[in-house]
Amino acid sequence: MQDYLNQLNDSQKLPTIHKDGPVMVIAGAGSGKTRVLTYRIAYLMEMGVDPFSILALTFTNKAAREMKERIGLIVGASKAKTLWMGTFHSIFARILRSEADYLGYSSNFSIYDTQDSERLISSIIKELKLDKDLYKYRNIRNRISSLKNNLVTVKAYYNNQELIQQDKESRRPMFGKIYKTYVNRCFKASAMDFDDLLLKTNELLNRFPEVLNKYQQRFKYIHVDEYQDTNHSQYLIVKALADKFENICVVGDDAQSIYGFRGANIENILSFQKDYPNSSVYRLEQNYRSTQNIVNAANSVINNNLNKLDKKVWTENEIGEKIEINQTITDSEEGRFVASSIFEAKYNQQLRNDEFAVLYRTNAQSRSIEDALRRKNIPFQIFGGLSFYQRKEIKDVLAYLRLIVNPSDEESLKRIINYPPRGIGQTTLEKIQIFSNENNLTIFDVIEDINNSNIGINNGTKQKLHDFLCMIKSFQIENENLNALEILNEVLKRVGVINLLKNEGTPESISRIENIEELINAVQDFIDGQREIVDSKSSLSEFLEDVALISDLDKDSNKSEPKVSLMTIHLAKGLEFSNVYIVGLEEDLFPSALSSTTRSDLEEERRLFYVALTRAKKKIILSHSKTRYRWGKLNDCEPSRFISEINPQFIKINNIINSKVNFNKSSESKIRFKKPERKLALKKITKTIFPSNSVLDYIDINIGDSIIHNRFGKGTVLTTEGIGGDKKAEVKFETSGLKKILLKFAKYQKVG
């Protein structure tokens, strides 16, 4: 036991060995909070606490998996397996499947993701013949999600005149009808959306005291990671479960509360001591991740927030480099600067791609960075783009699998009833849908009895429906004796999706086939992983639940090649990188225009900036642009207020905007030009930020010269023609082939 406890400093050890009573650990960035949480659970088990009575709630599957593995190394893998440890949604889904009968659900209920919910809401809007411009399905889904997370059921909605009035004023008086229909339709399909996993758990614990008592008795020790990110619904569930014994340990950092837009309530952590007056509070203030300059700079920024818990983060790490601030003329120049800077640092300091991360406020900002990195042939990965399980071909195959497990899943059925095409058109499906709604049946029920249903479908179509039904039922029979991989292979073989894509013969269809191939690999990986799970059968239902709960951050790239990471700051939380670029630091972009109207919103934006700063271990470069395209128009930009909030002693101004780059050290002075609107480059930062040559001033090249071009890479000059700025050169590039370039417009450097 002492071996792992000796790895902790005094501040970390105190909450680790605090066995009974409520505990709050305020953990600064990089202070080892995961280690404390992990070792505390291991300590409890070493002290004789039954692992079945320990509950640990996290926000990502990755965090839960890593913690369980680390606990397993201390107490043994077999004991660690019995822990109830996972994301809020996965743990609550597990509880709901065990107690589904109380709420009138099947234990095999489907879990609808965002796309499934949106499809259903869209179809309801269409059925009710509502204006799609007023009743936008995404807005409706977001409103339903918000209501559910605030525990506003359909009944509660209709009893709240204020909510009804809000929708009337928004010209959506039929919202209540949509909400009610959506809830009823989900129930009929034996499906829950992600918000239901929280709402229904609250309902279960509130309506059925015997169920609450059962889980209170079971979970004598409760742990919550990232407590500052919990919403109202999560808070109430945790509080209810902990009410009996009050052995609750929450870990978090109020300075990293950045998910207010998703319903996270910072007051949960700020009010913990009010909820538990006898609680003990521990502070982890030593940062093990970042240099002193980074830690001090981050502190100087977050101190501008008024609504916060007192703590002073410090580090014994080296002082490190000052934070560099770079200004560019345009967002495209910003992209080129970042790419050139990474390129230079990689080769001068022998760094790997995965030691760099580029962080931005919104996904749309990635374009200029992506373009510039591609031109530099620097591999990168984007976090938060269209994830694997959201791609159409994957959704199609998964719909078959979900229908096998739960034939009541109408959204899955509608998705694939005519894919691949089998002559069952939209009109037929609409007739079945109307009949099913009128008779309170599922679509699958109607198809099963299609010959006895008078709904105006001809015999040929009835036969096609019958064939489809027989295929699904045969899969259901096979599924009883097959694992997830075996049934997937059967589905792919008999449905013919791959053959359909092969016949298309397009690059896109080939890509889709590769994705389906990867789905097979994913199932195999799942089966391999399930060998460690107690009582797992590697069944299809287990795999589908795993897929439903997976997040983008949990998916690690299988490709061995290191990549530069591109992501929003929200997605970067919990990660760390040696070198971090934070781009787009301009007013109305970061902080965003929508978040600058109230103090609470602005403070959340500042916390977001704090998170960005504290992702870096060694070096930070902040970037902002003088101009940026928005809605196709070039707008002037002001530097973000957050830059000025950093104490000047921790920063270094990297460049003042210049009109050109000169590679001679003596040329550091500003140069004024008569045409300031012309695209300008940067002051010398690195030797790979290339000039855009003017007619009067360009880098002359001749036959035999070697150059490095901003886009085409390294090449050799074969021929030249013309004189002055109109000079042209034919260049053989190593990777891009033969190109003819006009020197006055080309961006290159002469080498050798």
PDB file of N, CA and C in Angstrom, residues 651-718:
ATOM      1  N   ILE A 651       5.155  37.618 -21.139  1.00  0.00           N
ATOM      2  CA  ILE A 651       4.910  37.550 -22.585  1.00  0.00           C
ATOM      3  C   ILE A 651       6.047  38.177 -23.378  1.00  0.00           C
ATOM      4  N   LYS A 652       6.083  37.828 -24.644  1.00  0.00           N
ATOM      5  CA  LYS A 652       7.059  38.358 -25.590  1.00  0.00           C
ATOM      6  C   LYS A 652       6.319  38.652 -26.889  1.00  0.00           C
ATOM      7  N   ILE A 653       6.380  39.891 -27.346  1.00  0.00           N
ATOM      8  CA  ILE A 653       5.761  40.257 -28.615  1.00  0.00           C
ATOM      9  C   ILE A 653       6.602  39.693 -29.741  1.00  0.00           C
ATOM     10  N   ASN A 654       6.031  38.774 -30.461  1.00  0.00           N
ATOM     11  CA  ASN A 654       6.778  38.034 -31.466  1.00  0.00           C
ATOM     12  C   ASN A 654       7.019  38.835 -32.725  1.00  0.00           C
ATOM     13  N   ASN A 655       6.065  39.639 -33.119  1.00  0.00           N
ATOM     14  CA  ASN A 655       6.268  40.438 -34.316  1.00  0.00           C
ATOM     15  C   ASN A 655       5.336  41.639 -34.373  1.00  0.00           C
ATOM     16  N   ILE A 656       5.839  42.686 -35.027  1.00  0.00           N
ATOM     17  CA  ILE A 656       5.020  43.817 -35.426  1.00  0.00           C
ATOM     18  C   ILE A 656       4.798  43.657 -36.912  1.00  0.00           C
ATOM     19  N   ILE A 657       3.576  43.921 -37.349  1.00  0.00           N
ATOM     20  CA  ILE A 657       3.264  43.682 -38.750  1.00  0.00           C
ATOM     21  C   ILE A 657       4.214  44.433 -39.660  1.00  0.00           C
ATOM     22  N   ASN A 658       4.808  43.744 -40.565  1.00  0.00           N
ATOM     23  CA  ASN A 658       5.674  44.297 -41.581  1.00  0.00           C
ATOM     24  C   ASN A 658       5.117  44.018 -42.952  1.00  0.00           C
ATOM     25  N   SER A 659       5.634  44.665 -43.905  1.00  0.00           N
ATOM     26  CA  SER A 659       5.147  44.503 -45.256  1.00  0.00           C
ATOM     27  C   SER A 659       5.824  43.378 -45.999  1.00  0.00           C
ATOM     28  N   LYS A 660       6.939  42.911 -45.521  1.00  0.00           N
ATOM     29  CA  LYS A 660       7.657  41.869 -46.230  1.00  0.00           C
ATOM     30  C   LYS A 660       8.584  41.160 -45.265  1.00  0.00           C
ATOM     31  N   VAL A 661       9.082  40.071 -45.680  1.00  0.00           N
ATOM     32  CA  VAL A 661      10.083  39.347 -44.938  1.00  0.00           C
ATOM     33  C   VAL A 661      11.412  39.513 -45.624  1.00  0.00           C
ATOM     34  N   ASN A 662      12.398  39.863 -44.885  1.00  0.00           N
ATOM     35  CA  ASN A 662      13.748  39.903 -45.405  1.00  0.00           C
ATOM     36  C   ASN A 662      14.583  38.967 -44.568  1.00  0.00           C
ATOM     37  N   PHE A 663      15.293  38.100 -45.203  1.00  0.00           N
ATOM     38  CA  PHE A 663      16.015  37.073 -44.481  1.00  0.00           C
ATOM     39  C   PHE A 663      17.363  37.537 -43.964  1.00  0.00           C
ATOM     40  N   ASN A 664      17.714  38.800 -44.166  1.00  0.00           N
ATOM     41  CA  ASN A 664      18.926  39.358 -43.574  1.00  0.00           C
ATOM     42  C   ASN A 664      18.631  39.888 -42.181  1.00  0.00           C
ATOM     43  N   LYS A 665      19.490  39.544 -41.244  1.00  0.00           N
ATOM     44  CA  LYS A 665      19.273  39.933 -39.859  1.00  0.00           C
ATOM     45  C   LYS A 665      19.215  41.444 -39.682  1.00  0.00           C
ATOM     46  N   SER A 666      19.887  42.146 -40.569  1.00  0.00           N
ATOM     47  CA  SER A 666      19.930  43.596 -40.432  1.00  0.00           C
ATOM     48  C   SER A 666      18.618  44.268 -40.773  1.00  0.00           C
ATOM     49  N   SER A 667      17.772  43.542 -41.418  1.00  0.00           N
ATOM     50  CA  SER A 667      16.521  44.139 -41.887  1.00  0.00           C
ATOM     51  C   SER A 667      15.395  43.855 -40.908  1.00  0.00           C
ATOM     52  N   GLU A 668      15.388  44.460 -39.747  1.00  0.00           N
ATOM     53  CA  GLU A 668      14.379  44.249 -38.732  1.00  0.00           C
ATOM     54  C   GLU A 668      13.415  45.422 -38.607  1.00  0.00           C
ATOM     55  N   SER A 669      13.712  46.504 -39.313  1.00  0.00           N
ATOM     56  CA  SER A 669      12.894  47.698 -39.165  1.00  0.00           C
ATOM     57  C   SER A 669      11.608  47.610 -39.962  1.00  0.00           C
ATOM     58  N   LYS A 670      10.623  48.391 -39.549  1.00  0.00           N
ATOM     59  CA  LYS A 670       9.368  48.456 -40.285  1.00  0.00           C
ATOM     60  C   LYS A 670       9.569  49.138 -41.631  1.00  0.00           C
ATOM     61  N   ILE A 671       8.826  48.718 -42.609  1.00  0.00           N
ATOM     62  CA  ILE A 671       8.857  49.340 -43.921  1.00  0.00           C
ATOM     63  C   ILE A 671       7.444  49.740 -44.309  1.00  0.00           C
ATOM     64  N   ARG A 672       7.237  50.991 -44.646  1.00  0.00           N
ATOM     65  CA  ARG A 672       5.909  51.468 -45.014  1.00  0.00           C
ATOM     66  C   ARG A 672       5.721  51.402 -46.523  1.00  0.00           C
ATOM     67  N   PHE A 673       4.522  51.088 -46.911  1.00  0.00           N
ATOM     68  CA  PHE A 673       4.177  51.026 -48.325  1.00  0.00           C
ATOM     69  C   PHE A 673       2.971  51.901 -48.605  1.00  0.00           C
ATOM     70  N   LYS A 674       2.862  52.347 -49.838  1.00  0.00           N
ATOM     71  CA  LYS A 674       1.761  53.211 -50.236  1.00  0.00           C
ATOM     72  C   LYS A 674       0.440  52.459 -50.310  1.00  0.00           C
ATOM     73  N   LYS A 675       0.494  51.176 -50.506  1.00  0.00           N
ATOM     74  CA  LYS A 675      -0.724  50.388 -50.639  1.00  0.00           C
ATOM     75  C   LYS A 675      -0.856  49.409 -49.473  1.00  0.00           C
ATOM     76  N   PRO A 676      -1.334  49.852 -48.348  1.00  0.00           N
ATOM     77  CA  PRO A 676      -1.401  48.987 -47.173  1.00  0.00           C
ATOM     78  C   PRO A 676      -2.402  47.849 -47.315  1.00  0.00           C
ATOM     79  N   GLU A 677      -3.344  47.989 -48.294  1.00  0.00           N
ATOM     80  CA  GLU A 677      -4.326  46.925 -48.456  1.00  0.00           C
ATOM     81  C   GLU A 677      -3.739  45.676 -49.096  1.00  0.00           C
ATOM     82  N   ARG A 678      -2.535  45.806 -49.679  1.00  0.00           N
ATOM     83  CA  ARG A 678      -1.917  44.626 -50.279  1.00  0.00           C
ATOM     84  C   ARG A 678      -1.613  43.605 -49.203  1.00  0.00           C
ATOM     85  N   LYS A 679      -1.789  42.289 -49.505  1.00  0.00           N
ATOM     86  CA  LYS A 679      -1.508  41.254 -48.539  1.00  0.00           C
ATOM     87  C   LYS A 679      -0.069  41.366 -48.064  1.00  0.00           C
ATOM     88  N   LEU A 680       0.101  41.428 -46.772  1.00  0.00           N
ATOM     89  CA  LEU A 680       1.403  41.589 -46.165  1.00  0.00           C
ATOM     90  C   LEU A 680       1.856  40.317 -45.492  1.00  0.00           C
ATOM     91  N   ALA A 681       3.141  40.169 -45.369  1.00  0.00           N
ATOM     92  CA  ALA A 681       3.703  39.010 -44.680  1.00  0.00           C
ATOM     93  C   ALA A 681       4.204  39.427 -43.309  1.00  0.00           C
ATOM     94  N   LEU A 682       4.974  38.563 -42.698  1.00  0.00           N
ATOM     95  CA  LEU A 682       5.406  38.771 -41.338  1.00  0.00           C
ATOM     96  C   LEU A 682       6.846  39.211 -41.248  1.00  0.00           C
ATOM     97  N   LYS A 683       7.151  39.843 -40.129  1.00  0.00           N
ATOM     98  CA  LYS A 683       8.527  40.044 -39.761  1.00  0.00           C
ATOM     99  C   LYS A 683       9.201  38.690 -39.602  1.00  0.00           C
ATOM    100  N   LYS A 684      10.475  38.660 -39.695  1.00  0.00           N
ATOM    101  CA  LYS A 684      11.174  37.391 -39.611  1.00  0.00           C
ATOM    102  C   LYS A 684      10.856  36.657 -38.323  1.00  0.00           C
ATOM    103  N   ILE A 685      10.316  35.481 -38.478  1.00  0.00           N
ATOM    104  CA  ILE A 685      10.085  34.577 -37.363  1.00  0.00           C
ATOM    105  C   ILE A 685      10.955  33.353 -37.536  1.00  0.00           C
ATOM    106  N   THR A 686      10.796  32.734 -38.721  1.00  0.00           N
ATOM    107  CA  THR A 686      11.614  31.583 -39.074  1.00  0.00           C
ATOM    108  C   THR A 686      12.012  31.704 -40.530  1.00  0.00           C
ATOM    109  N   LYS A 687      12.923  30.897 -40.938  1.00  0.00           N
ATOM    110  CA  LYS A 687      13.394  30.939 -42.314  1.00  0.00           C
ATOM    111  C   LYS A 687      12.456  30.279 -43.295  1.00  0.00           C
ATOM    112  N   THR A 688      11.351  29.744 -42.797  1.00  0.00           N
ATOM    113  CA  THR A 688      10.417  29.090 -43.697  1.00  0.00           C
ATOM    114  C   THR A 688       9.118  29.871 -43.847  1.00  0.00           C
ATOM    115  N   ILE A 689       9.073  31.101 -43.391  1.00  0.00           N
ATOM    116  CA  ILE A 689       7.966  31.990 -43.695  1.00  0.00           C
ATOM    117  C   ILE A 689       8.355  32.778 -44.914  1.00  0.00           C
ATOM    118  N   PHE A 690       7.740  32.468 -46.032  1.00  0.00           N
ATOM    119  CA  PHE A 690       8.228  32.932 -47.311  1.00  0.00           C
ATOM    120  C   PHE A 690       7.668  34.277 -47.709  1.00  0.00           C
ATOM    121  N   PRO A 691       8.477  35.086 -48.400  1.00  0.00           N
ATOM    122  CA  PRO A 691       7.998  36.379 -48.849  1.00  0.00           C
ATOM    123  C   PRO A 691       7.107  36.268 -50.062  1.00  0.00           C
ATOM    124  N   SER A 692       6.197  37.205 -50.181  1.00  0.00           N
ATOM    125  CA  SER A 692       5.474  37.385 -51.420  1.00  0.00           C
ATOM    126  C   SER A 692       6.176  38.525 -52.152  1.00  0.00           C
ATOM    127  N   ASN A 693       6.860  38.221 -53.242  1.00  0.00           N
ATOM    128  CA  ASN A 693       7.739  39.182 -53.878  1.00  0.00           C
ATOM    129  C   ASN A 693       6.985  40.271 -54.610  1.00  0.00           C
ATOM    130  N   SER A 694       7.537  41.478 -54.637  1.00  0.00           N
ATOM    131  CA  SER A 694       6.950  42.581 -55.389  1.00  0.00           C
ATOM    132  C   SER A 694       7.682  42.749 -56.704  1.00  0.00           C
ATOM    133  N   VAL A 695       7.113  43.563 -57.575  1.00  0.00           N
ATOM    134  CA  VAL A 695       7.725  43.801 -58.876  1.00  0.00           C
ATOM    135  C   VAL A 695       9.109  44.400 -58.720  1.00  0.00           C
ATOM    136  N   LEU A 696       9.259  45.287 -57.731  1.00  0.00           N
ATOM    137  CA  LEU A 696      10.515  45.999 -57.566  1.00  0.00           C
ATOM    138  C   LEU A 696      11.511  45.244 -56.691  1.00  0.00           C
ATOM    139  N   ASP A 697      11.007  44.308 -55.913  1.00  0.00           N
ATOM    140  CA  ASP A 697      11.878  43.654 -54.955  1.00  0.00           C
ATOM    141  C   ASP A 697      11.511  42.184 -54.876  1.00  0.00           C
ATOM    142  N   TYR A 698      12.289  41.318 -55.468  1.00  0.00           N
ATOM    143  CA  TYR A 698      12.016  39.893 -55.460  1.00  0.00           C
ATOM    144  C   TYR A 698      13.334  39.155 -55.326  1.00  0.00           C
ATOM    145  N   ILE A 699      13.212  37.894 -54.951  1.00  0.00           N
ATOM    146  CA  ILE A 699      14.393  37.062 -54.814  1.00  0.00           C
ATOM    147  C   ILE A 699      14.699  36.453 -56.177  1.00  0.00           C
ATOM    148  N   ASP A 700      15.787  36.867 -56.775  1.00  0.00           N
ATOM    149  CA  ASP A 700      16.129  36.394 -58.108  1.00  0.00           C
ATOM    150  C   ASP A 700      16.639  34.953 -58.056  1.00  0.00           C
ATOM    151  N   ILE A 701      16.264  34.191 -59.025  1.00  0.00           N
ATOM    152  CA  ILE A 701      16.746  32.819 -59.128  1.00  0.00           C
ATOM    153  C   ILE A 701      17.169  32.541 -60.563  1.00  0.00           C
ATOM    154  N   ASN A 702      18.072  31.593 -60.712  1.00  0.00           N
ATOM    155  CA  ASN A 702      18.600  31.237 -62.017  1.00  0.00           C
ATOM    156  C   ASN A 702      18.629  29.725 -62.184  1.00  0.00           C
ATOM    157  N   ILE A 703      18.955  29.289 -63.399  1.00  0.00           N
ATOM    158  CA  ILE A 703      19.005  27.859 -63.701  1.00  0.00           C
ATOM    159  C   ILE A 703      19.970  27.159 -62.742  1.00  0.00           C
ATOM    160  N   GLY A 704      19.496  26.055 -62.187  1.00  0.00           N
ATOM    161  CA  GLY A 704      20.319  25.276 -61.268  1.00  0.00           C
ATOM    162  C   GLY A 704      20.110  25.603 -59.806  1.00  0.00           C
ATOM    163  N   ASP A 705      19.461  26.744 -59.513  1.00  0.00           N
ATOM    164  CA  ASP A 705      19.218  27.114 -58.120  1.00  0.00           C
ATOM    165  C   ASP A 705      18.204  26.163 -57.477  1.00  0.00           C
ATOM    166  N   SER A 706      18.348  25.984 -56.166  1.00  0.00           N
ATOM    167  CA  SER A 706      17.366  25.227 -55.374  1.00  0.00           C
ATOM    168  C   SER A 706      16.504  26.205 -54.584  1.00  0.00           C
ATOM    169  N   ILE A 707      15.216  25.948 -54.567  1.00  0.00           N
ATOM    170  CA  ILE A 707      14.301  26.800 -53.810  1.00  0.00           C
ATOM    171  C   ILE A 707      13.377  25.933 -52.961  1.00  0.00           C
ATOM    172  N   ILE A 708      12.809  26.547 -51.932  1.00  0.00           N
ATOM    173  CA  ILE A 708      11.730  25.932 -51.167  1.00  0.00           C
ATOM    174  C   ILE A 708      10.499  26.805 -51.334  1.00  0.00           C
ATOM    175  N   HIS A 709       9.474  26.242 -51.932  1.00  0.00           N
ATOM    176  CA  HIS A 709       8.241  26.965 -52.213  1.00  0.00           C
ATOM    177  C   HIS A 709       7.228  26.724 -51.089  1.00  0.00           C
ATOM    178  N   ASN A 710       6.471  27.770 -50.787  1.00  0.00           N
ATOM    179  CA  ASN A 710       5.504  27.694 -49.703  1.00  0.00           C
ATOM    180  C   ASN A 710       4.492  26.576 -49.892  1.00  0.00           C
ATOM    181  N   ARG A 711       4.157  26.275 -51.120  1.00  0.00           N
ATOM    182  CA  ARG A 711       3.136  25.270 -51.400  1.00  0.00           C
ATOM    183  C   ARG A 711       3.710  23.984 -51.969  1.00  0.00           C
ATOM    184  N   PHE A 712       4.660  24.099 -52.902  1.00  0.00           N
ATOM    185  CA  PHE A 712       5.121  22.929 -53.642  1.00  0.00           C
ATOM    186  C   PHE A 712       6.332  22.236 -53.026  1.00  0.00           C
ATOM    187  N   GLY A 713       6.920  22.883 -52.034  1.00  0.00           N
ATOM    188  CA  GLY A 713       8.067  22.276 -51.379  1.00  0.00           C
ATOM    189  C   GLY A 713       9.376  22.565 -52.083  1.00  0.00           C
ATOM    190  N   LYS A 714      10.321  21.622 -51.995  1.00  0.00           N
ATOM    191  CA  LYS A 714      11.670  21.824 -52.515  1.00  0.00           C
ATOM    192  C   LYS A 714      11.723  21.493 -54.003  1.00  0.00           C
ATOM    193  N   GLY A 715      12.488  22.322 -54.752  1.00  0.00           N
ATOM    194  CA  GLY A 715      12.603  22.075 -56.181  1.00  0.00           C
ATOM    195  C   GLY A 715      13.863  22.696 -56.765  1.00  0.00           C
ATOM    196  N   THR A 716      14.142  22.325 -58.037  1.00  0.00           N
ATOM    197  CA  THR A 716      15.319  22.830 -58.747  1.00  0.00           C
ATOM    198  C   THR A 716      14.872  23.604 -59.978  1.00  0.00           C
ATOM    199  N   VAL A 717      15.483  24.781 -60.189  1.00  0.00           N
ATOM    200  CA  VAL A 717      15.132  25.629 -61.324  1.00  0.00           C
ATOM    201  C   VAL A 717      15.722  25.034 -62.601  1.00  0.00           C
ATOM    202  N   LEU A 718      14.858  24.754 -63.597  1.00  0.00           N
ATOM    203  CA  LEU A 718      15.313  24.176 -64.863  1.00  0.00           C
ATOM    204  C   LEU A 718      15.530  25.249 -65.927  1.00  0.00           C
TER     205      LEU A 718
END
